[in-house]
Amino acid sequence: MEIKLAEKYGFCYGVQRAIDIVEEHPYSTTYGPLIHNQLENKRLKNEFNVNLVDKLEDLPKNETVVIRTHGIEKEDLNKLKSNKTHIIDTTCPFVSKPQEIIEAMSKEGYSIIVFGDKLHPEIKGVVSYASDKDKVFIASSIEEVKELKNLKKIAIISQTTKKIEDFISIVNYLILSHKEVRVFNTICNATLENQEATDILSKECDIVIIIGGKSSSNTKQLLYISKKNCEDSFLIESEKDIDNAWFDNKKICGITAGASTPNWIITNVKSYIEKLN
Amino acid sequence: MEIKLAEKYGFCYGVQRAIDIVEEHPYSTTYGPLIHNQLENKRLKNEFNVNLVDKLEDLPKNETVVIRTHGIEKEDLNKLKSNKTHIIDTTCPFVSKPQEIIEAMSKEGYSIIVFGDKLHPEIKGVVSYASDKDKVFIASSIEEVKELKNLKKIAIISQTTKKIEDFISIVNYLILSHKEVRVFNTICNATLENQEATDILSKECDIVIIIGGKSSSNTKQLLYISKKNCEDSFLIESEKDIDNAWFDNKKICGITAGASTPNWIITNVKSYIEKLN
């Protein structure tokens, strides 16, 4: 069986930057998982003694606290600052941008549509920067956007890891029915590149393995894109999730990985599949 | 042969308003054709002594000057005002809006893409309201938009009579490659409604007659839309342009009309076609 890697896959700039920073701060504590990859977070714990705490009140005092790549809520950041906590901020610059945009648009009185998942930490963080929360509408689909009525002066941003086609569909719907739509394409470049590469790869393969965290938004989009072209597309966190029967009678196996998937996991998966033949 | 009229066709709010105003001001002079329908302009001349002058310097002094529905250039308007000319402004409110938008966006430092025809009076007028003309780019197609490079902070508006699908295609292209696109859907409602109705009508007929001025932008879009569904679509200014052979072996004839086509012309055309059978 031939193995093909996507033209672009794996670590984005923001994730690589966060890991580089954290490796320079051993014995620090991340507030929430640093990235959406449990195995990599575990490695940082094992090799650099980087701890993980999920609740603000449980964060240790007088120790270095790391802000995760997805950012945190403005109120939480202010609390940490007022406690004089030593803060290392690894919020991805692509996430800081929508935080800044929503803050500015909110001040200018726009109704703001956030294309994203209500429960995703990035979205919780971004939305917290709006001064008028009553004018912020989180929608995860075009159907949810269609339910919004009588909005004037609309600005729209996207979770950085959403599928660009879905974002464009929503924008197109809004343009038809609104006089002004201020569109901020906040989908990050790495996400776009990984999506495009997965689209191409999945057209050339009869099985595609997507490696990434099950809670990773950008990884889910890769699975969705791949499945459109190749029915046998599977999302795994590591080689342990592989069922060997998937590969029966397959000729070309594509491999791609989400933006928070480290190279060491990808290498392990690739070696495992190579040995199947 | 059955005759079907489009669900929506003919005079829009702006054109009807302009004619109503002009009929109340006989012996006035329009600066450029009031609307893009020569026959209706001729009727206003014959019945209300409304004159037409094409050059600013030829406008009579001490007489009432009418600003056409498409608006005029800001500089010309200022000259008329400084001459203390008695001005009757019939600029369509849907055209005043993009004039206001381009003025505001220009002040805010946006690069402004105007989807429209360079030579159309509406576009000449709208563009004249930009304070920084170097940052205004008129494009009549997506190909022309693709030639624009290194624009930052983009605002986009459309000629009021353009096809919405083309506008959306351009917006979609821009969103992919720019962080912010401020979209102003300045296509007027009547244009949209006439386009939708023509789309439906032309799917139900084997011949479609579109009545309107040859220089009318919105009429050209109706012809384009109709031709996609019905090969035998013809643009005429009056029944005099009809070739009877068009109707050989036809069963259902659709009739629609541009936003500046008066009812009396539509009635004449309909009667003419009815008599063909």
Coordinates of C-alpha atoms in Angstrom, one line a residue:
Chain A
M1 CA 0.0 0.0 0.0
E2 CA 1.3 3.4 -0.9
I3 CA 1.3 6.1 1.7
K4 CA 0.8 9.8 0.8
L5 CA 1.2 12.7 3.2
A6 CA -0.9 15.8 2.7
E7 CA 1.0 18.8 1.2
K8 CA 0.3 20.7 4.5
Y9 CA -0.6 19.1 7.8
G10 CA 0.0 19.3 11.5
F11 CA 1.4 22.1 13.8
C12 CA 0.3 25.6 13.0
Y13 CA 2.3 28.6 14.0
G14 CA 0.3 29.3 17.1
V15 CA 0.6 25.8 18.5
Q16 CA 4.4 25.5 17.8
R17 CA 4.9 28.9 19.4
A18 CA 2.9 27.9 22.5
I19 CA 4.9 24.7 22.9
D20 CA 8.2 26.5 22.4
I21 CA 7.2 29.0 25.1
V22 CA 6.0 26.4 27.6
E23 CA 9.2 24.3 27.1
E24 CA 11.1 27.4 28.3
H25 CA 8.9 27.6 31.4
P26 CA 9.1 24.2 33.1
Y27 CA 7.0 23.8 36.4
S28 CA 4.5 26.3 35.1
T29 CA 0.7 25.6 35.1
T30 CA -1.6 26.0 32.1
Y31 CA -5.1 27.2 32.8
G32 CA -7.1 24.7 30.7
P33 CA -5.3 22.4 28.2
L34 CA -2.6 24.2 26.4
I35 CA -3.6 22.7 23.0
H36 CA -6.3 20.3 21.9
N37 CA -4.0 17.3 22.0
Q38 CA -4.0 15.3 25.2
L39 CA -0.9 13.2 24.2
E40 CA 1.2 16.3 23.6
N41 CA 0.0 17.9 26.8
K42 CA 0.9 14.7 28.6
R43 CA 4.4 14.9 27.1
L44 CA 4.8 18.4 28.3
K45 CA 3.8 17.3 31.8
N46 CA 6.2 14.3 31.7
E47 CA 9.2 16.1 30.2
F48 CA 8.8 19.7 31.5
N49 CA 6.6 19.3 34.6
V50 CA 3.9 21.5 33.0
N51 CA 0.8 21.1 35.1
L52 CA -2.8 21.5 34.0
V53 CA -5.5 23.2 36.1
D54 CA -9.1 23.6 34.8
K55 CA -10.6 26.0 37.3
L56 CA -9.4 29.5 38.0
E57 CA -9.8 29.1 41.8
D58 CA -7.5 26.0 41.7
L59 CA -4.6 27.8 40.1
P60 CA -1.6 27.9 42.3
K61 CA -0.6 31.3 43.8
N62 CA 2.9 32.7 43.2
E63 CA 3.5 30.4 40.3
T64 CA 3.7 31.0 36.6
V65 CA 0.3 30.6 34.9
V66 CA 0.2 29.9 31.1
I67 CA -2.7 31.1 29.1
R68 CA -3.7 28.5 26.5
T69 CA -3.5 28.9 22.7
H70 CA -7.3 29.3 22.5
G71 CA -7.2 32.3 24.9
I72 CA -9.3 32.7 28.0
E73 CA -12.2 35.0 29.0
K74 CA -11.3 38.7 29.6
E75 CA -12.7 38.6 33.1
D76 CA -10.5 35.6 34.0
L77 CA -7.5 37.4 32.6
N78 CA -8.3 40.5 34.6
K79 CA -8.6 38.4 37.8
L80 CA -5.2 36.8 37.2
K81 CA -3.7 40.2 36.6
S82 CA -5.2 41.7 39.7
N83 CA -3.8 38.7 41.7
K84 CA -0.4 39.7 40.3
T85 CA 0.0 36.2 38.9
H86 CA 3.0 35.8 36.7
I87 CA 1.3 35.3 33.3
I88 CA 2.8 33.7 30.2
D89 CA 0.3 34.3 27.4
T90 CA 0.4 31.8 24.5
T91 CA -2.9 32.9 23.0
C92 CA -2.5 32.4 19.3
P93 CA -2.2 35.7 17.5
F94 CA -4.9 34.5 15.1
V95 CA -7.2 34.2 18.2
S96 CA -6.1 37.6 19.7
K97 CA -7.3 39.2 16.4
P98 CA -11.0 38.2 16.7
Q99 CA -10.9 39.3 20.4
E100 CA -9.7 42.7 19.2
I101 CA -12.3 42.9 16.4
I102 CA -15.2 41.9 18.6
E103 CA -14.2 44.5 21.2
A104 CA -13.9 47.3 18.5
M105 CA -17.1 46.3 16.7
S106 CA -19.0 46.1 19.9
K107 CA -17.9 49.6 20.8
E108 CA -19.1 50.8 17.4
G109 CA -22.6 49.4 18.0
Y110 CA -22.5 46.5 15.6
S111 CA -24.6 43.4 16.0
I112 CA -21.9 40.7 15.8
I113 CA -22.4 37.2 14.5
V114 CA -19.7 34.7 15.6
F115 CA -19.6 31.7 13.4
G116 CA -18.4 29.1 15.9
D117 CA -19.2 26.6 18.7
K118 CA -20.6 28.1 21.9
L119 CA -18.7 25.6 24.1
H120 CA -15.3 26.0 22.4
P121 CA -12.8 27.8 24.7
E122 CA -11.7 30.1 21.8
I123 CA -15.3 31.3 21.3
K124 CA -15.9 31.7 25.0
G125 CA -12.8 33.8 25.2
V126 CA -13.6 35.9 22.0
V127 CA -17.2 36.6 23.0
S128 CA -16.1 37.8 26.5
Y129 CA -14.4 40.8 24.8
A130 CA -17.7 42.3 23.6
S131 CA -18.9 45.2 25.7
D132 CA -22.6 44.7 24.7
K133 CA -23.1 40.9 25.0
D134 CA -26.8 41.3 24.0
K135 CA -25.7 42.1 20.5
V136 CA -23.5 39.0 20.1
F137 CA -24.9 36.0 18.4
I138 CA -23.0 32.7 18.2
A139 CA -24.1 30.5 15.4
S140 CA -22.7 27.1 14.4
S141 CA -24.6 26.8 11.2
I142 CA -26.4 28.7 8.5
E143 CA -29.7 27.5 9.9
E144 CA -29.0 29.2 13.2
V145 CA -28.1 32.4 11.4
K146 CA -31.4 32.3 9.5
E147 CA -33.2 32.4 12.8
L148 CA -31.6 35.8 13.6
K149 CA -34.1 38.6 12.7
N150 CA -34.0 42.4 12.5
L151 CA -30.3 42.8 12.9
K152 CA -28.8 46.1 11.7
K153 CA -25.2 47.0 11.1
I154 CA -23.8 43.4 11.1
A155 CA -20.2 42.4 11.6
I156 CA -19.3 38.7 11.3
I157 CA -16.2 36.8 12.5
S158 CA -15.4 33.2 12.5
Q159 CA -13.8 30.8 14.9
T160 CA -10.3 30.5 13.5
T161 CA -10.7 26.8 12.7
K162 CA -14.0 26.7 10.8
K163 CA -14.5 25.6 7.3
I164 CA -14.2 28.6 4.9
E165 CA -17.0 27.3 2.6
D166 CA -19.5 27.3 5.5
F167 CA -18.3 30.8 6.5
I168 CA -18.8 32.1 2.9
S169 CA -22.3 30.5 2.7
I170 CA -23.4 32.4 5.8
V171 CA -21.9 35.6 4.5
N172 CA -23.7 35.2 1.2
Y173 CA -27.0 34.7 3.0
L174 CA -26.4 37.8 5.1
I175 CA -25.5 40.0 2.1
L176 CA -28.8 39.2 0.4
S177 CA -30.8 40.4 3.3
H178 CA -28.7 43.2 4.9
K179 CA -27.5 46.6 3.6
E180 CA -24.1 46.3 5.4
V181 CA -22.2 43.3 6.4
R182 CA -18.7 43.8 7.7
V183 CA -16.9 40.6 7.1
F184 CA -13.8 39.7 9.0
N185 CA -12.2 36.5 7.7
T186 CA -10.6 35.3 10.9
I187 CA -10.1 31.7 9.8
C188 CA -6.4 31.2 10.2
N189 CA -4.0 30.5 7.3
A190 CA -2.8 27.2 8.6
T191 CA -6.4 26.0 8.9
L192 CA -7.1 27.0 5.3
E193 CA -3.9 25.4 4.0
N194 CA -4.5 22.2 5.9
Q195 CA -8.1 22.1 4.6
E196 CA -7.0 22.7 1.0
A197 CA -4.3 20.0 1.2
T198 CA -6.8 17.5 2.8
D199 CA -9.2 18.2 0.0
I200 CA -6.6 17.4 -2.6
L201 CA -5.2 14.4 -0.8
S202 CA -8.6 12.8 -0.1
K203 CA -9.4 12.8 -3.8
E204 CA -6.3 10.8 -4.5
C205 CA -6.7 8.1 -1.9
D206 CA -9.0 5.2 -1.0
I207 CA -8.4 5.6 2.7
V208 CA -7.5 8.7 4.7
I209 CA -6.2 8.8 8.3
I210 CA -6.7 12.1 10.0
I211 CA -4.6 12.4 13.2
G212 CA -5.7 14.8 15.9
G213 CA -7.5 15.4 19.2
K214 CA -11.1 14.4 19.3
S215 CA -12.0 17.8 20.8
S216 CA -10.0 19.7 18.2
S217 CA -12.3 21.8 16.0
N218 CA -9.9 22.1 13.0
T219 CA -9.3 18.3 13.0
K220 CA -13.1 17.7 12.8
Q221 CA -13.2 20.0 9.7
L222 CA -10.4 17.9 8.1
L223 CA -12.5 14.7 8.7
Y224 CA -15.5 16.4 7.2
I225 CA -13.7 17.5 4.1
S226 CA -12.0 14.2 3.6
K227 CA -15.2 12.2 4.0
K228 CA -16.8 14.2 1.1
N229 CA -14.1 12.8 -1.3
C230 CA -13.2 9.5 0.4
E231 CA -15.8 7.5 2.4
D232 CA -13.1 5.6 4.3
S233 CA -11.8 8.6 6.3
F234 CA -10.9 8.0 9.9
L235 CA -10.1 10.3 12.8
I236 CA -7.6 8.9 15.3
E237 CA -5.6 10.3 18.2
S238 CA -2.8 7.8 17.9
E239 CA -2.0 4.5 16.2
K240 CA -3.8 2.8 19.1
D241 CA -7.2 3.8 17.6
I242 CA -6.4 2.0 14.3
D243 CA -8.5 -1.0 13.3
N244 CA -6.3 -3.0 10.9
A245 CA -9.3 -4.2 8.9
W246 CA -9.8 -0.6 7.6
F247 CA -6.9 -1.2 5.3
D248 CA -8.1 -4.4 3.6
N249 CA -7.9 -4.1 -0.2
K250 CA -6.8 -0.5 0.0
K251 CA -4.1 0.8 -2.4
I252 CA -3.3 4.4 -1.4
C253 CA -3.5 5.6 2.2
G254 CA -3.5 9.4 2.8
I255 CA -2.3 10.8 6.1
T256 CA -3.0 14.3 7.4
A257 CA -3.1 15.8 10.9
G258 CA -4.8 18.7 12.7
A259 CA -3.0 21.8 13.7
S260 CA -2.3 20.6 17.3
T261 CA -0.9 17.2 16.3
P262 CA 2.8 16.9 17.0
N263 CA 5.2 15.3 14.5
W264 CA 6.1 12.4 16.9
I265 CA 2.5 11.1 16.8
I266 CA 2.3 11.4 13.0
T267 CA 5.6 9.5 12.7
N268 CA 4.3 6.8 15.0
V269 CA 1.1 6.4 13.0
K270 CA 3.0 6.4 9.7
S271 CA 5.4 3.7 10.9
Y272 CA 2.5 1.6 12.2
I273 CA 0.7 1.7 8.8
E274 CA 3.8 1.0 6.9
K275 CA 4.3 -2.2 8.9
L276 CA 0.8 -3.4 8.0
N277 CA 1.9 -4.4 4.5
Chain B
M1 CA -50.0 32.1 -28.1
E2 CA -50.3 32.6 -24.4
I3 CA -48.8 35.8 -23.0
K4 CA -47.4 35.9 -19.5
L5 CA -46.2 39.0 -17.6
A6 CA -43.5 38.8 -15.0
E7 CA -44.6 38.9 -11.4
K8 CA -42.6 42.1 -11.1
Y9 CA -41.5 44.4 -13.9
G10 CA -41.2 48.0 -15.0
F11 CA -41.0 51.2 -13.0
C12 CA -39.1 51.2 -9.8
Y13 CA -39.8 53.6 -6.9
G14 CA -36.9 56.0 -8.0
V15 CA -38.1 56.3 -11.6
Q16 CA -41.7 56.8 -10.7
R17 CA -40.7 59.4 -8.1
A18 CA -38.6 61.3 -10.6
I19 CA -41.4 61.4 -13.2
D20 CA -43.9 62.6 -10.7
I21 CA -41.6 65.4 -9.6
V22 CA -40.8 66.5 -13.2
E23 CA -44.4 66.5 -14.2
E24 CA -44.9 69.0 -11.4
H25 CA -42.2 71.2 -12.9
P26 CA -43.0 71.8 -16.6
Y27 CA -40.5 73.9 -18.6
S28 CA -37.6 72.7 -16.4
T29 CA -34.4 71.3 -17.9
T30 CA -32.9 68.0 -17.0
Y31 CA -29.1 67.8 -16.8
G32 CA -28.6 64.5 -18.8
P33 CA -31.5 62.2 -19.6
L34 CA -33.9 61.9 -16.6
I35 CA -34.1 58.1 -16.9
H36 CA -32.7 55.6 -19.3
N37 CA -35.7 55.5 -21.5
Q38 CA -35.6 57.8 -24.5
L39 CA -39.3 57.4 -25.4
E40 CA -40.5 58.4 -21.9
N41 CA -38.1 61.3 -21.9
K42 CA -39.6 62.4 -25.2
R43 CA -43.1 62.2 -23.8
L44 CA -42.0 64.5 -20.9
K45 CA -40.7 66.9 -23.5
N46 CA -43.9 66.8 -25.6
E47 CA -46.4 66.9 -22.7
F48 CA -44.6 68.9 -20.1
N49 CA -42.0 70.9 -22.0
V50 CA -39.2 69.3 -20.1
N51 CA -35.9 70.0 -21.9
L52 CA -32.8 67.9 -21.9
V53 CA -29.3 69.4 -21.8
D54 CA -26.1 67.2 -21.8
K55 CA -23.4 69.7 -20.9
L56 CA -23.2 71.7 -17.7
E57 CA -22.1 74.9 -19.5
D58 CA -25.2 74.7 -21.8
L59 CA -27.7 74.7 -18.9
P60 CA -29.9 77.7 -19.0
K61 CA -29.4 80.3 -16.2
N62 CA -32.3 81.4 -14.0
E63 CA -34.3 78.3 -14.8
T64 CA -35.1 75.1 -12.9
V65 CA -32.5 72.4 -13.4
V66 CA -33.5 68.8 -12.7
I67 CA -30.8 66.3 -11.4
R68 CA -31.4 63.0 -13.1
T69 CA -32.3 59.7 -11.2
H70 CA -28.7 58.4 -11.6
G71 CA -27.3 61.5 -9.8
I72 CA -24.5 63.7 -11.0
E73 CA -20.9 64.4 -10.0
K74 CA -20.4 66.2 -6.7
E75 CA -18.3 68.9 -8.4
D76 CA -21.1 69.6 -10.9
L77 CA -23.7 69.8 -8.2
N78 CA -21.5 72.2 -6.3
K79 CA -21.1 74.4 -9.4
L80 CA -24.9 74.5 -9.9
K81 CA -25.3 75.4 -6.2
S82 CA -22.7 78.2 -6.5
N83 CA -24.5 79.5 -9.5
K84 CA -27.6 79.7 -7.3
T85 CA -29.5 77.6 -9.9
H86 CA -32.9 76.4 -8.8
I87 CA -32.3 72.7 -8.4
I88 CA -34.8 69.9 -8.3
D89 CA -33.0 66.7 -7.2
T90 CA -34.5 63.5 -8.4
T91 CA -31.5 61.4 -7.6
C92 CA -32.9 58.0 -6.6
P93 CA -32.5 57.4 -2.8
F94 CA -30.9 54.1 -3.7
V95 CA -28.2 56.0 -5.6
S96 CA -27.7 58.7 -2.9
K97 CA -26.9 55.8 -0.4
P98 CA -23.7 54.6 -2.2
Q99 CA -22.7 58.2 -2.7
E100 CA -22.9 58.6 1.1
I101 CA -21.2 55.3 1.7
I102 CA -18.2 56.0 -0.6
E103 CA -17.8 59.5 1.0
A104 CA -17.7 57.9 4.5
M105 CA -15.5 55.0 3.6
S106 CA -13.1 57.2 1.8
K107 CA -12.8 59.4 4.9
E108 CA -12.1 56.3 7.0
G109 CA -9.2 55.3 4.7
Y110 CA -10.7 52.3 3.0
S111 CA -9.8 51.1 -0.4
I112 CA -13.1 51.0 -2.2
I113 CA -14.1 48.6 -4.9
V114 CA -17.1 49.8 -7.0
F115 CA -18.7 47.0 -8.9
G116 CA -20.1 48.8 -11.9
D117 CA -19.5 50.3 -15.3
K118 CA -17.0 53.2 -15.5
L119 CA -19.0 55.0 -18.1
H120 CA -22.4 54.7 -16.4
P121 CA -23.6 58.1 -15.0
E122 CA -24.6 56.6 -11.7
I123 CA -21.0 55.3 -11.2
K124 CA -19.4 58.6 -12.3
G125 CA -21.6 60.3 -9.8
V126 CA -21.0 57.9 -6.9
V127 CA -17.2 57.8 -7.4
S128 CA -17.0 61.6 -7.4
Y129 CA -18.0 61.5 -3.7
A130 CA -14.7 59.8 -2.7
S131 CA -12.2 62.2 -1.1
D132 CA -9.2 59.9 -2.1
K133 CA -9.8 58.9 -5.7
D134 CA -6.6 56.9 -5.8
K135 CA -8.2 54.4 -3.5
V136 CA -11.3 53.8 -5.6
F137 CA -11.3 51.0 -8.1
I138 CA -14.2 50.5 -10.5
A139 CA -14.5 46.9 -11.7
S140 CA -17.1 45.5 -14.0
S141 CA -16.2 41.9 -13.6
I142 CA -14.5 39.5 -11.2
E143 CA -11.5 39.3 -13.6
E144 CA -10.9 43.0 -13.1
V145 CA -11.2 42.6 -9.3
K146 CA -8.6 39.8 -9.5
E147 CA -6.1 42.2 -11.0
L148 CA -6.2 44.5 -7.9
K149 CA -3.3 43.7 -5.6
N150 CA -2.2 44.6 -2.1
L151 CA -5.4 46.3 -1.1
K152 CA -6.0 46.6 2.6
K153 CA -9.2 47.5 4.5
I154 CA -11.5 47.0 1.6
A155 CA -15.1 48.3 1.3
I156 CA -17.2 47.2 -1.7
I157 CA -20.3 48.7 -3.1
S158 CA -22.3 47.9 -6.2
Q159 CA -24.0 49.9 -9.0
T160 CA -27.7 49.7 -7.9
T161 CA -28.6 47.8 -11.0
K162 CA -26.1 45.0 -11.1
K163 CA -26.8 41.3 -10.9
I164 CA -26.6 40.1 -7.3
E165 CA -24.9 36.8 -8.2
D166 CA -22.0 38.6 -9.8
F167 CA -21.7 40.9 -6.8
I168 CA -21.6 37.9 -4.4
S169 CA -19.0 36.1 -6.6
I170 CA -16.7 39.1 -6.2
V171 CA -17.3 39.4 -2.5
N172 CA -16.5 35.7 -2.1
Y173 CA -13.3 36.1 -3.9
L174 CA -12.3 39.0 -1.8
I175 CA -13.2 37.3 1.5
L176 CA -10.8 34.5 0.7
S177 CA -7.8 36.8 0.3
H178 CA -8.5 39.7 2.7
K179 CA -8.8 40.0 6.4
E180 CA -11.6 42.6 6.3
V181 CA -14.2 43.2 3.6
R182 CA -16.9 45.7 4.4
V183 CA -19.7 44.7 2.1
F184 CA -22.5 47.2 1.3
N185 CA -25.2 45.6 -0.8
T186 CA -26.3 48.7 -2.7
I187 CA -28.3 46.8 -5.3
C188 CA -31.8 48.2 -5.1
N189 CA -34.8 46.1 -4.1
A190 CA -36.7 46.7 -7.3
T191 CA -33.7 45.5 -9.4
L192 CA -33.5 42.3 -7.3
E193 CA -37.3 41.7 -7.6
N194 CA -37.3 42.3 -11.3
Q195 CA -34.4 39.9 -11.7
E196 CA -36.0 37.2 -9.6
A197 CA -39.3 37.5 -11.5
T198 CA -37.5 37.4 -14.9
D199 CA -35.6 34.3 -13.8
I200 CA -38.9 32.6 -12.9
L201 CA -40.8 33.8 -16.0
S202 CA -38.0 32.8 -18.5
K203 CA -38.1 29.2 -17.2
E204 CA -41.8 29.0 -18.1
C205 CA -41.7 30.5 -21.7
D206 CA -40.3 29.7 -25.1
I207 CA -39.9 33.4 -26.0
V208 CA -39.3 36.3 -23.7
I209 CA -39.6 40.0 -24.7
I210 CA -37.7 42.4 -22.4
I211 CA -38.7 46.0 -22.9
G212 CA -36.3 48.8 -21.9
G213 CA -33.8 51.3 -23.0
K214 CA -30.7 50.0 -24.8
S215 CA -28.4 52.0 -22.4
S216 CA -30.3 50.8 -19.3
S217 CA -28.1 48.7 -17.1
N218 CA -30.9 47.0 -15.2
T219 CA -32.6 46.0 -18.5
K220 CA -29.4 44.4 -19.8
Q221 CA -29.2 42.3 -16.6
L222 CA -32.8 41.1 -17.3
L223 CA -31.8 40.1 -20.8
Y224 CA -28.8 38.2 -19.5
I225 CA -30.9 36.3 -16.9
S226 CA -33.6 35.5 -19.3
K227 CA -31.2 34.2 -22.0
K228 CA -29.8 31.7 -19.5
N229 CA -33.2 30.0 -19.3
C230 CA -34.7 30.9 -22.7
E231 CA -32.5 31.2 -25.8
D232 CA -35.1 33.3 -27.6
S233 CA -35.0 36.4 -25.4
F234 CA -35.1 39.8 -27.1
L235 CA -34.5 43.3 -25.8
I236 CA -36.7 45.9 -27.5
E237 CA -37.3 49.6 -26.8
S238 CA -40.8 49.5 -28.3
E239 CA -43.0 47.3 -30.5
K240 CA -41.2 48.9 -33.5
D241 CA -38.2 46.7 -32.8
I242 CA -40.2 43.5 -33.0
D243 CA -39.5 41.0 -35.8
N244 CA -42.7 39.0 -36.2
A245 CA -40.7 35.9 -37.3
W246 CA -39.5 35.6 -33.7
F247 CA -42.9 34.2 -32.7
D248 CA -43.1 31.4 -35.3
N249 CA -44.1 28.2 -33.5
K250 CA -43.9 29.8 -30.1
K251 CA -46.5 28.8 -27.4
I252 CA -45.8 31.0 -24.4
C253 CA -44.5 34.5 -24.7
G254 CA -43.1 36.1 -21.5
I255 CA -43.0 39.9 -21.1
T256 CA -40.9 41.8 -18.7
A257 CA -39.5 45.4 -18.5
G258 CA -36.7 47.3 -17.0
A259 CA -37.1 49.8 -14.1
S260 CA -37.3 52.8 -16.4
T261 CA -39.9 51.4 -18.8
P262 CA -43.3 53.2 -18.6
N263 CA -46.5 51.2 -18.6
W264 CA -47.7 52.8 -21.8
I265 CA -44.9 51.2 -23.7
I266 CA -45.5 47.8 -22.1
T267 CA -49.2 48.1 -23.0
N268 CA -48.4 48.9 -26.6
V269 CA -46.0 46.0 -26.9
K270 CA -48.5 43.6 -25.3
S271 CA -51.3 44.7 -27.7
Y272 CA -49.0 44.3 -30.7
I273 CA -48.0 40.8 -29.7
E274 CA -51.7 39.8 -29.0
K275 CA -52.6 40.9 -32.5
L276 CA -49.9 38.6 -34.0
N277 CA -52.1 35.5 -33.4

